[in-house]
XYZ file of C-alpha atoms in Angstrom:
740
model
C 47.653 88.471 7.334
C 48.307 85.393 9.479
C 45.764 82.619 9.304
C 44.281 81.180 12.319
C 45.275 77.593 13.322
C 42.010 76.040 12.277
C 42.390 77.708 8.773
C 45.673 76.036 8.471
C 44.075 72.622 8.427
C 42.743 73.033 4.710
C 45.881 74.335 3.702
C 48.038 71.571 5.061
C 45.646 68.996 3.357
C 45.917 70.926 0.083
C 49.580 71.044 0.234
C 50.188 67.474 1.215
C 47.355 65.182 1.252
C 46.077 65.757 -2.293
C 49.329 66.048 -4.099
C 50.796 63.026 -2.239
C 47.640 61.069 -2.818
C 47.953 61.695 -6.442
C 51.545 61.096 -6.549
C 51.374 58.007 -4.626
C 49.671 56.122 -7.599
C 52.412 57.528 -9.882
C 55.327 56.792 -7.397
C 54.271 53.177 -7.332
C 54.857 52.770 -11.015
C 57.542 55.215 -11.687
C 59.457 55.116 -8.310
C 59.204 58.941 -8.313
C 59.171 60.400 -4.713
C 56.152 62.439 -3.725
C 58.246 65.655 -3.533
C 58.901 65.703 -7.226
C 55.141 65.287 -7.813
C 54.483 68.341 -5.561
C 57.155 70.266 -7.357
C 55.572 69.403 -10.705
C 52.306 70.554 -9.311
C 53.867 73.993 -8.325
C 55.626 74.468 -11.413
C 52.501 74.014 -13.446
C 50.987 77.496 -13.826
C 47.434 76.411 -14.012
C 47.548 74.169 -10.962
C 49.565 76.814 -9.004
C 46.953 79.372 -9.762
C 44.164 77.015 -8.762
C 45.918 76.473 -5.356
C 46.452 80.234 -4.810
C 42.752 80.863 -5.508
C 41.779 78.184 -3.242
C 43.913 79.481 -0.385
C 42.568 83.015 -0.828
C 38.985 81.828 -0.632
C 39.839 79.880 2.541
C 41.505 83.013 3.883
C 38.438 85.119 3.211
C 35.845 82.611 4.348
C 34.604 82.185 7.998
C 36.085 79.492 10.287
C 32.879 77.560 9.863
C 33.165 77.647 6.205
C 36.744 76.623 6.328
C 35.826 73.813 8.608
C 33.122 72.761 6.197
C 35.430 72.953 3.240
C 38.068 70.789 5.221
C 35.453 68.333 6.112
C 34.137 67.977 2.628
C 37.680 67.707 1.409
C 38.669 65.179 4.116
C 35.469 62.938 3.490
C 35.340 62.849 -0.523
C 32.275 61.543 -2.006
C 32.152 58.300 -4.013
C 32.084 60.025 -7.368
C 35.079 62.028 -6.345
C 37.148 59.087 -5.296
C 36.102 57.328 -8.615
C 37.152 60.377 -10.583
C 40.497 60.537 -8.538
C 41.206 56.942 -9.234
C 40.468 57.053 -12.886
C 42.733 60.175 -13.250
C 45.497 58.452 -11.256
C 45.372 55.350 -13.730
C 45.239 57.524 -16.677
C 48.158 59.673 -15.439
C 50.157 56.704 -14.284
C 49.751 55.140 -17.844
C 50.718 58.314 -19.480
C 53.748 58.663 -17.307
C 54.847 55.169 -17.893
C 54.710 55.507 -21.571
C 56.513 58.822 -21.369
C 59.185 57.070 -19.266
C 59.312 54.298 -21.645
C 59.911 56.561 -24.674
C 62.698 58.263 -22.638
C 64.242 54.989 -21.909
C 64.173 53.938 -25.446
C 65.707 57.202 -26.537
C 68.542 56.904 -23.888
C 69.071 53.200 -24.843
C 69.724 54.241 -28.412
C 72.171 56.859 -27.207
C 73.813 54.554 -24.723
C 73.069 56.545 -21.783
C 71.300 53.947 -19.593
C 72.554 52.491 -16.377
C 71.317 49.437 -14.647
C 71.547 48.477 -11.070
C 74.906 47.261 -11.665
C 76.265 50.492 -13.028
C 76.963 51.573 -16.577
C 74.879 49.621 -19.086
C 77.066 46.884 -20.937
C 75.963 45.041 -23.803
C 78.667 42.376 -23.254
C 77.623 41.723 -19.694
C 73.979 41.411 -20.982
C 74.952 38.820 -23.558
C 77.059 36.860 -21.044
C 74.182 36.884 -18.518
C 71.798 35.689 -21.288
C 74.067 32.994 -22.414
C 74.481 31.582 -18.965
C 70.655 31.896 -18.399
C 69.963 30.130 -21.639
C 72.134 27.058 -20.432
C 70.272 26.944 -17.045
C 66.922 27.150 -18.916
C 67.794 24.508 -21.457
C 69.015 22.115 -18.641
C 65.973 22.584 -16.537
C 63.431 22.329 -19.239
C 65.268 19.177 -20.511
C 65.281 17.591 -17.147
C 61.498 18.338 -16.749
C 60.429 17.026 -20.002
C 62.556 13.781 -19.491
C 60.974 13.201 -16.031
C 57.471 13.868 -17.647
C 58.097 11.311 -20.353
C 59.335 8.708 -17.688
C 56.159 9.274 -15.774
C 53.993 8.710 -18.904
C 53.310 5.054 -18.256
C 52.157 5.877 -14.784
C 49.716 8.675 -16.049
C 48.359 5.958 -18.499
C 47.700 3.610 -15.815
C 46.002 6.270 -13.659
C 43.880 7.235 -16.607
C 42.681 3.652 -17.363
C 41.777 2.997 -13.714
C 39.939 6.248 -13.423
C 37.860 5.418 -16.528
C 37.349 1.562 -16.197
C 38.208 0.679 -12.558
C 35.896 -0.936 -10.302
C 34.926 0.198 -6.620
C 34.115 3.615 -5.190
C 31.978 6.183 -6.978
C 33.297 7.537 -10.234
C 33.685 11.085 -8.915
C 35.857 9.735 -5.856
C 37.951 7.552 -8.300
C 38.405 10.371 -10.549
C 39.575 12.744 -7.762
C 41.876 10.068 -6.422
C 43.518 9.551 -9.763
C 43.813 13.317 -10.501
C 45.412 13.794 -6.986
C 47.966 11.019 -7.801
C 48.813 12.502 -11.260
C 49.269 15.982 -9.680
C 51.622 14.547 -7.094
C 53.661 13.048 -10.010
C 53.648 16.423 -11.810
C 54.713 18.155 -8.706
C 57.462 15.686 -8.167
C 58.653 16.084 -11.612
C 58.778 19.895 -11.291
C 60.531 19.538 -7.963
C 63.301 17.235 -9.388
C 63.682 19.559 -12.479
C 63.940 22.540 -10.121
C 66.808 20.771 -8.078
C 68.564 19.785 -11.314
C 68.501 23.282 -12.643
C 69.813 24.569 -9.305
C 72.800 22.027 -9.608
C 73.519 23.222 -13.130
C 73.295 26.866 -12.174
C 75.565 26.359 -9.180
C 78.344 23.945 -10.422
C 78.185 23.949 -14.333
C 77.562 27.646 -15.156
C 79.447 30.685 -14.200
C 81.653 30.531 -10.981
C 81.596 27.183 -9.356
C 79.596 27.060 -6.078
C 77.741 30.348 -6.749
C 74.452 30.805 -8.317
C 73.819 33.826 -10.430
C 70.920 36.096 -9.826
C 69.383 35.503 -13.112
C 69.572 31.812 -12.668
C 67.806 32.120 -9.301
C 65.152 34.313 -10.884
C 64.446 31.814 -13.556
C 64.398 28.741 -11.338
C 61.980 30.464 -8.837
C 59.767 31.469 -11.808
C 59.958 27.993 -13.270
C 58.772 26.401 -10.018
C 55.828 28.863 -9.677
C 54.578 28.595 -13.269
C 55.000 24.865 -13.743
C 53.026 24.328 -10.505
C 50.330 26.557 -11.932
C 50.470 24.663 -15.212
C 50.103 21.413 -13.154
C 46.926 22.808 -11.709
C 45.680 23.558 -15.159
C 46.331 20.061 -16.165
C 44.220 18.837 -13.488
C 41.418 20.767 -15.023
C 42.216 20.575 -18.729
C 44.292 17.359 -19.229
C 44.099 16.847 -22.954
C 46.205 13.654 -23.287
C 44.363 11.669 -20.623
C 40.564 11.687 -20.299
C 40.512 10.040 -17.144
C 42.619 12.605 -15.474
C 40.492 15.708 -16.307
C 38.307 17.078 -13.682
C 36.204 19.148 -15.956
C 33.672 17.195 -18.126
C 34.625 18.617 -21.557
C 35.909 17.106 -24.740
C 39.664 16.447 -25.135
C 39.778 18.981 -28.118
C 38.291 21.729 -25.969
C 40.549 20.811 -23.028
C 43.608 21.054 -25.258
C 42.471 24.485 -26.583
C 41.953 25.961 -23.154
C 44.963 24.306 -21.553
C 47.234 25.808 -24.448
C 45.643 29.165 -24.182
C 45.975 29.505 -20.359
C 49.414 27.934 -20.181
C 50.552 30.665 -22.842
C 49.020 33.430 -20.717
C 50.773 32.033 -17.491
C 54.005 31.734 -19.303
C 53.922 35.210 -20.856
C 52.998 36.886 -17.459
C 55.061 34.730 -15.281
C 58.375 34.791 -17.137
C 57.976 38.376 -18.259
C 57.137 39.705 -14.781
C 59.372 37.336 -12.657
C 62.468 37.022 -14.965
C 62.498 39.436 -17.870
C 61.563 42.553 -15.834
C 64.006 41.954 -12.958
C 66.818 41.154 -15.529
C 66.050 44.404 -17.427
C 66.165 46.457 -14.141
C 69.427 44.865 -13.186
C 71.311 45.008 -16.607
C 69.526 47.836 -18.527
C 67.326 50.286 -16.525
C 64.706 50.198 -13.710
C 62.608 52.656 -15.794
C 62.618 50.441 -18.807
C 61.639 47.515 -16.521
C 58.611 49.378 -15.287
C 57.735 50.186 -18.895
C 58.170 46.655 -19.981
C 55.975 45.580 -17.073
C 53.174 47.954 -18.586
C 53.576 46.465 -21.903
C 53.344 42.939 -20.784
C 50.106 43.698 -18.827
C 48.568 45.410 -21.858
C 49.579 42.664 -24.164
C 48.193 40.003 -21.858
C 45.052 42.000 -21.381
C 44.597 42.417 -25.129
C 45.410 38.728 -25.776
C 42.765 37.563 -23.056
C 40.100 39.752 -24.351
C 40.650 38.647 -27.935
C 40.431 34.949 -26.881
C 37.205 35.776 -24.779
C 35.477 37.489 -27.521
C 36.366 34.781 -30.069
C 35.014 31.861 -27.971
C 32.094 33.739 -26.454
C 29.332 32.048 -28.605
C 30.981 28.670 -28.780
C 31.390 28.312 -25.022
C 27.968 29.749 -24.343
C 26.482 27.114 -26.722
C 28.432 24.278 -24.780
C 27.244 25.511 -21.537
C 23.641 25.671 -22.576
C 23.896 22.107 -23.860
C 25.328 20.974 -20.502
C 22.407 22.718 -18.914
C 19.902 20.901 -21.108
C 21.394 17.535 -20.128
C 21.308 18.414 -16.423
C 18.372 16.608 -14.495
C 18.699 18.982 -11.525
C 16.833 22.274 -11.723
C 19.435 24.232 -9.668
C 22.306 23.030 -11.961
C 20.323 23.813 -15.000
C 19.554 27.433 -14.002
C 23.184 27.983 -12.838
C 24.587 26.663 -16.177
C 22.034 28.876 -18.118
C 23.051 31.898 -16.258
C 26.683 31.207 -16.659
C 26.148 30.647 -20.324
C 24.849 34.189 -20.703
C 27.369 36.059 -18.462
C 30.640 34.078 -18.540
C 32.369 36.260 -21.023
C 31.448 39.455 -18.832
C 32.815 37.714 -15.796
C 36.054 36.946 -17.630
C 36.451 40.354 -19.008
C 35.658 41.912 -15.612
C 38.298 39.702 -14.074
C 41.064 40.648 -16.384
C 40.109 44.427 -16.217
C 40.356 44.209 -12.475
C 43.767 42.604 -12.661
C 44.979 45.178 -15.130
C 43.813 47.936 -12.999
C 45.480 46.691 -9.859
C 48.805 46.039 -11.572
C 48.760 49.631 -12.925
C 47.936 51.110 -9.551
C 50.483 49.005 -7.666
C 52.804 46.968 -9.686
C 54.824 45.754 -6.720
C 52.035 44.424 -4.499
C 49.178 43.802 -7.027
C 50.749 40.826 -8.875
C 51.281 38.652 -5.788
C 47.825 39.704 -4.548
C 46.133 38.838 -7.808
C 48.085 35.512 -8.065
C 47.183 34.397 -4.435
C 43.470 35.681 -4.838
C 43.219 33.905 -8.213
C 44.656 30.608 -6.774
C 42.254 30.901 -3.649
C 39.403 31.399 -5.976
C 40.201 28.500 -8.293
C 40.702 26.200 -5.345
C 37.464 27.231 -3.680
C 35.625 26.746 -7.022
C 37.368 23.448 -7.657
C 36.559 22.016 -4.224
C 33.017 23.284 -4.501
C 32.538 21.810 -7.959
C 33.850 18.496 -6.859
C 31.707 18.302 -3.712
C 28.758 19.464 -5.894
C 29.304 16.743 -8.415
C 29.693 14.231 -5.638
C 26.378 15.472 -4.197
C 24.819 15.278 -7.691
C 25.692 11.605 -8.030
C 24.221 10.817 -4.644
C 21.097 12.725 -5.241
C 20.502 11.009 -8.576
C 21.283 7.664 -7.177
C 18.277 5.907 -5.673
C 18.699 4.362 -2.097
C 18.140 0.556 -2.044
C 17.264 -1.129 1.257
C 17.651 -4.971 1.857
C 14.726 -7.084 0.968
C 14.192 -7.911 4.834
C 14.147 -4.222 5.747
C 11.791 -3.463 2.762
C 9.378 -6.173 3.912
C 9.304 -4.786 7.424
C 9.158 -1.155 6.526
C 7.631 -0.940 3.025
C 7.475 2.901 2.900
C 10.821 3.522 4.480
C 12.703 3.476 1.028
C 10.299 5.785 -0.630
C 10.554 8.202 2.219
C 14.320 8.246 2.328
C 14.431 8.663 -1.442
C 12.259 11.737 -0.980
C 13.925 13.390 2.016
C 17.633 12.703 1.665
C 17.864 14.187 -1.989
C 15.935 17.307 -0.856
C 18.355 17.583 2.176
C 21.327 17.185 -0.224
C 19.977 19.864 -2.494
C 19.815 22.231 0.425
C 23.338 21.365 1.436
C 24.300 22.122 -2.273
C 22.736 25.464 -2.069
C 24.711 26.213 1.135
C 27.874 25.006 -0.802
C 27.199 27.417 -3.720
C 26.733 30.374 -1.101
C 29.978 29.295 0.621
C 31.936 29.206 -2.589
C 30.590 32.730 -3.457
C 31.331 34.218 -0.098
C 34.898 32.683 0.017
C 35.686 33.825 -3.475
C 34.670 37.502 -2.572
C 36.733 37.000 0.656
C 39.765 35.951 -1.482
C 39.536 39.302 -3.302
C 39.060 41.176 -0.103
C 35.538 42.360 -1.166
C 34.308 40.757 2.018
C 36.240 40.054 5.242
C 34.520 36.866 6.518
C 36.891 36.361 9.549
C 36.017 39.923 10.888
C 32.408 39.443 10.126
C 32.237 36.219 11.808
C 34.052 37.501 14.862
C 31.447 40.296 15.131
C 28.238 39.949 17.066
C 25.920 39.967 14.060
C 27.953 37.305 12.204
C 28.244 34.947 15.051
C 24.459 35.268 15.776
C 23.627 34.769 12.105
C 25.745 31.619 11.730
C 24.530 30.304 15.156
C 20.806 30.656 13.782
C 21.662 29.179 10.483
C 23.191 26.069 12.204
C 20.458 25.841 14.741
C 17.638 25.918 11.991
C 19.573 23.164 9.861
C 19.789 21.108 13.049
C 16.046 21.525 13.904
C 14.967 20.568 10.385
C 17.235 17.536 10.385
C 16.010 16.414 13.800
C 12.314 16.913 12.742
C 12.882 14.771 9.689
C 14.610 12.076 11.620
C 11.874 12.026 14.258
C 9.275 11.755 11.415
C 11.070 8.955 9.589
C 11.507 7.075 13.022
C 8.018 7.428 14.303
C 6.436 6.860 10.930
C 8.483 3.777 10.507
C 7.431 2.414 13.863
C 3.805 2.970 13.106
C 4.461 1.065 9.748
C 6.117 -1.686 11.617
C 3.103 -1.983 13.830
C 0.606 -1.924 11.018
C 2.682 -4.475 8.878
C 1.077 -7.931 9.512
C 4.378 -9.622 8.509
C 6.209 -8.016 11.501
C 5.580 -7.093 14.979
C 2.776 -8.968 16.820
C 1.154 -10.030 13.479
C -2.014 -8.810 11.938
C -3.196 -5.706 13.897
C -6.800 -5.253 14.993
C -9.032 -2.810 13.096
C -9.026 -0.589 16.038
C -5.361 -0.428 16.058
C -5.020 0.248 12.380
C -7.452 3.189 12.671
C -5.938 4.578 15.737
C -2.379 4.485 14.309
C -3.488 5.863 11.020
C -5.103 8.890 12.758
C -2.038 9.204 15.134
C 0.238 9.338 12.161
C -1.827 12.157 10.598
C -1.952 14.031 13.869
C 1.682 13.560 14.481
C 2.587 15.026 10.969
C 0.532 18.144 11.695
C 1.927 18.593 15.181
C 5.591 17.948 14.004
C 5.183 20.549 11.125
C 3.637 23.087 13.422
C 6.268 22.671 16.127
C 9.201 22.763 13.728
C 7.994 25.938 11.992
C 7.378 27.642 15.465
C 10.816 26.737 16.805
C 12.625 27.554 13.469
C 11.006 30.958 13.434
C 11.942 31.322 17.094
C 15.503 30.521 16.313
C 15.574 33.104 13.450
C 14.743 35.804 15.979
C 11.018 36.181 14.992
C 8.627 36.618 17.893
C 6.232 33.850 17.734
C 4.169 35.130 20.536
C 1.773 37.237 18.088
C 1.591 34.141 15.738
C 0.373 31.957 18.639
C -2.083 34.533 19.702
C -3.369 34.990 16.298
C -3.795 31.260 15.822
C -5.841 31.312 18.995
C -8.066 34.061 17.767
C -8.318 32.315 14.379
C -9.311 29.047 16.129
C -11.996 30.946 18.072
C -13.353 32.589 14.875
C -13.468 29.233 13.157
C -15.259 27.850 16.290
C -18.055 30.573 15.960
C -18.134 30.622 12.284
C -17.933 26.821 11.525
C -20.060 25.144 14.041
C -20.814 22.376 11.741
C -17.165 21.705 11.461
C -16.574 21.795 15.074
C -19.563 19.375 15.485
C -17.944 16.967 12.904
C -14.737 16.976 14.881
C -16.198 16.585 18.342
C -18.430 13.784 17.082
C -15.494 12.050 15.364
C -13.422 12.243 18.579
C -16.219 10.522 20.552
C -16.898 7.863 17.877
C -13.145 6.899 17.979
C -13.142 6.912 21.729
C -16.192 4.653 21.920
C -14.662 2.368 19.150
C -17.944 2.585 17.196
C -16.121 1.619 13.992
C -12.887 1.000 12.414
C -11.484 0.784 8.975
C -12.727 -2.229 7.249
C -15.896 -2.552 9.261
C -19.308 -3.132 7.555
C -21.526 -0.301 8.847
C -24.765 1.617 8.208
C -24.376 5.319 8.591
C -27.023 8.000 7.483
C -29.011 5.203 5.688
C -26.012 3.948 3.700
C -24.495 0.497 4.287
C -21.160 -0.294 3.093
C -17.427 -0.783 4.131
C -15.555 1.940 6.077
C -12.577 2.527 3.916
C -11.192 5.806 5.509
C -11.699 7.503 8.665
C -10.566 10.973 9.680
C -11.246 13.289 12.497
C -14.174 14.734 10.540
C -15.710 12.258 8.172
C -15.798 8.673 7.292
C -15.617 7.228 3.659
C -18.116 4.387 2.903
C -17.896 2.087 -0.127
C -21.256 0.416 -0.732
C -22.107 -2.764 -2.424
C -22.318 -1.258 -5.926
C -19.013 0.272 -5.498
C -19.996 3.840 -4.894
C -17.798 5.830 -2.520
C -19.769 7.929 0.103
C -18.301 10.619 2.345
C -20.403 11.178 5.397
C -19.662 13.964 7.932
C -19.893 12.888 11.546
C -22.199 15.615 12.298
C -24.842 13.853 10.227
C -24.561 10.558 11.937
C -27.116 9.774 14.647
C -26.726 5.953 14.645
C -23.726 3.734 13.916
C -24.868 0.199 12.927
C -21.745 -2.018 12.957
C -22.004 -5.406 11.566
C -18.365 -6.448 12.599
C -18.597 -6.424 16.381
C -17.573 -9.759 18.319
C -19.967 -11.956 16.528
C -22.870 -12.049 14.029
C -25.905 -14.161 13.216
C -27.207 -15.696 10.007
C -30.994 -15.475 10.478
C -32.779 -17.642 7.871
C -36.580 -18.146 7.242
C -37.374 -21.215 5.292
C -40.937 -21.692 3.992
C -42.503 -25.320 3.383
C -45.817 -26.317 2.068
C -48.829 -26.961 4.266
C -48.905 -30.629 3.433
C -45.286 -31.141 4.469
C -44.251 -32.585 7.868
C -42.788 -29.863 9.876
C -40.615 -32.053 12.125
C -39.081 -33.727 9.008
C -38.316 -30.413 7.570
C -36.565 -29.216 10.773
C -34.523 -32.504 10.651
C -33.441 -31.688 7.177
C -32.456 -28.273 8.307
C -30.227 -29.751 10.884
C -28.706 -32.169 8.371
C -27.927 -29.230 6.279
C -26.137 -27.526 9.111
C -24.150 -30.583 9.938
C -22.828 -30.707 6.429
C -22.126 -27.007 6.608
C -20.058 -27.537 9.671
C -18.267 -30.471 7.970
C -16.934 -28.127 5.354
C -13.454 -27.112 6.216
C -13.882 -23.627 4.483
C -16.900 -22.713 6.697
C -16.264 -24.479 9.907
C -13.943 -21.866 11.290
C -16.594 -19.325 10.893
C -19.402 -21.181 12.561
C -19.207 -20.471 16.476
C -22.228 -22.315 17.895
C -24.886 -25.012 17.188
C -27.851 -24.415 14.974
C -30.623 -22.555 16.876
C -34.185 -23.510 15.607
C -36.761 -21.079 16.692
C -39.371 -23.208 15.116
C -42.506 -22.151 13.242
C -42.825 -18.411 13.386
C -45.638 -17.896 10.877
C -48.405 -19.629 9.044
C -48.316 -17.603 5.863
C -50.662 -17.753 2.922
C -49.021 -20.279 0.922
C -46.244 -21.698 3.374
C -45.263 -22.575 6.842
C -42.235 -20.339 7.862
C -39.555 -21.863 9.949
C -36.676 -19.786 11.410
C -33.180 -20.753 12.271
C -30.061 -18.849 13.413
C -26.401 -19.530 13.066
C -23.718 -17.606 15.071
C -20.688 -16.790 13.046
C -17.533 -14.695 13.105
C -18.097 -11.100 12.610
C -18.422 -10.220 8.967
C -18.916 -13.842 7.884
C -22.549 -14.077 8.358
C -23.353 -13.388 4.798
C -20.883 -15.894 3.315
C -22.110 -18.659 5.895
C -25.611 -17.798 5.094
C -25.018 -18.253 1.371
C -23.413 -21.610 1.884
C -26.321 -22.867 4.154
C -28.994 -21.775 1.844
C -27.403 -23.825 -0.755
C -27.309 -26.792 1.425
C -30.918 -26.413 2.587
C -32.095 -26.366 -1.047
C -30.215 -29.550 -1.952
C -31.451 -31.272 1.179
C -35.124 -30.293 0.442
C -35.011 -31.429 -3.058
C -33.486 -34.677 -2.030
C -36.150 -35.227 0.556
C -39.114 -34.102 -1.850
C -40.044 -31.351 0.635
C -41.831 -28.563 -1.411
C -40.630 -25.045 -0.922
C -43.885 -23.344 -2.117
C -44.280 -20.364 -4.313
C -47.181 -17.938 -3.778
C -50.437 -19.665 -4.873
C -54.264 -18.988 -4.707
C -57.288 -21.135 -4.236
C -60.236 -20.748 -6.840
C -63.815 -21.851 -5.588
C -66.724 -22.344 -7.925
C -70.428 -21.580 -6.954
C -71.934 -24.490 -5.122
C -73.974 -25.476 -2.075
C -73.660 -23.880 1.323
C -71.589 -26.936 2.430
C -68.828 -25.831 0.071
C -69.541 -28.498 -2.563
C -69.150 -27.386 -6.190
C -69.188 -29.238 -9.515
C -65.878 -30.283 -10.870
C -64.409 -28.327 -13.733
C -64.145 -30.555 -16.678
C -60.816 -30.096 -18.673
C -59.915 -31.895 -21.776
C -56.719 -32.148 -23.584
C -56.770 -29.744 -26.579
C -56.474 -31.083 -29.934
C -53.525 -29.978 -32.114
C -55.906 -27.860 -34.436
C -57.505 -26.346 -31.317
C -53.969 -25.509 -29.951
C -53.153 -23.849 -33.144
C -56.241 -21.899 -33.045
C -55.966 -21.116 -29.446
C -59.396 -22.791 -28.493
C -60.142 -25.680 -26.146
C -62.986 -28.065 -26.166
């Protein structure tokens, strides 16, 4: 029965797609055409029966079922793809080992043929001898050039460790770059020398053999990679090593990685092509598999051997770090570094087994890109770490004018650099994934979502930077106005109060606006937030009427300039100095040092003792028998002496005001005087004037009476009374407490 056209689709897929897909992985390693794989599939009785059964099921099914089966086969699940890939790797390894066994058997029987025809042992020996001469000449030239460059390496090492100028990281990077340039120059000159020897001294003059060309190209690539290793793990020169590790550790890892690079590089780039040319392509593929497995086993053994030691070193480095981000990163790396290394070598092995011809260049370039990105990121991170740990120092004149600017810069700039460091870490991770084609950053950035996201990130970073710059600028300007040593001199109390309140309001406004704009740039609709804030403010207005009253009263107190910071006031029955004013309350320090916080809603009257001028009001009592005019004259003399005092004269604004006798008290005649003083100085002037009045009254013999009473004895109606006779008590009477 002839199948309909739509039923032929699953058949075609089964006949070609599946066998070719499985054979593709094998053909890349064994160079076997897909037709032979299809033939092998048909020759296998079990696979042939399975194919026949599948075709019969498709023939008996409905077109819809056939389409569903074809769709399911055309779109395999992730588990099916994983199973197919695993089977392809296993079958590829098995085929390669089978081919390798056949090649060794043929080699023993002398039935191998290379690319140049029949296998010839003499030809192989001649080629090996000529290649050995080229290798010896090239390596000798390279070692000689390295030895001649030794003094230059020593000078660079000394300047890197003990030189002056620039930061240590920049000096280290510069010296390492110069040393790498010398390394590259030595490799290039040795490469040129090897080419000259291979062309004119070995074999046919004027012609370069294939094996010599293979070695020289491999030498160039491998030695350049080793030069990159020496930049990281220089063991002889401590000042030319980028990684901050001990020389012993550097020598160990440099030796291990150099051996691994040499094994893979010369094996894949020299030995494998030579075997393919002179012995057998199949043996070359088998040799490639053996090299990859040997390198993988060697790498795994070294990683497991150093797992605990390197983890302990990373933990020690984390404990020494002062930055939290670096400490956490190093601690995480200490726990996972061996898994990362094992995963890397496993991925490399799988890629090479799946595609030997394409995997090695891909792995090489991806590894170089990853190392380059990590190296640049580590250097920039170290440079940022030094800048973060270094305190910013301003000039003495700038610190005098803006005393808080240095502390503010040392707070904001390190935090900004930490944010940049986080972005740098993210960029290193993304670029590393892009190097291994896990991500396609170029395509993602070209897409609408990528462009929008990057634009938003840049916008938010710019907004935050501008907000910080605006705050630093305006806060510094306010400090400049408040500083008595700059600007227009000592600012008034009202200016100090208003500028302090303005600084607080500016901080709240700037933070609110920055958060709103940043959220808007991130694509968040801030309309509901603004509406919610309005509803919240209305709820606060109804539920916290006392708070609203505090704020409103505080606003009007500031508008009316009722008091300022430093004023001596009486509020709510408490008298003291206003130390801190906010929009809601005022802090009062009384004479005993107690600090009171008084909400403005409880303030009915503000009594300010520091407005424009003040008066010292003094009441001085003299005895009834004293001459009042003489007492007033001495009060005037005391004032004149007060004015003559250079310490008190600036604070006395007008002449003495004598109100005269204001009371005839029980035991004294009270005289009131008043002295106008500068605001806030009435108490100091009053204390000085009281001292002088006491001194003048004592010198003039004017009595300042103390409270006294008059005792009358019974007598006539005219007020006459017999005198009270008092006698001096004898000593014995004094002892007995009696008088006579």
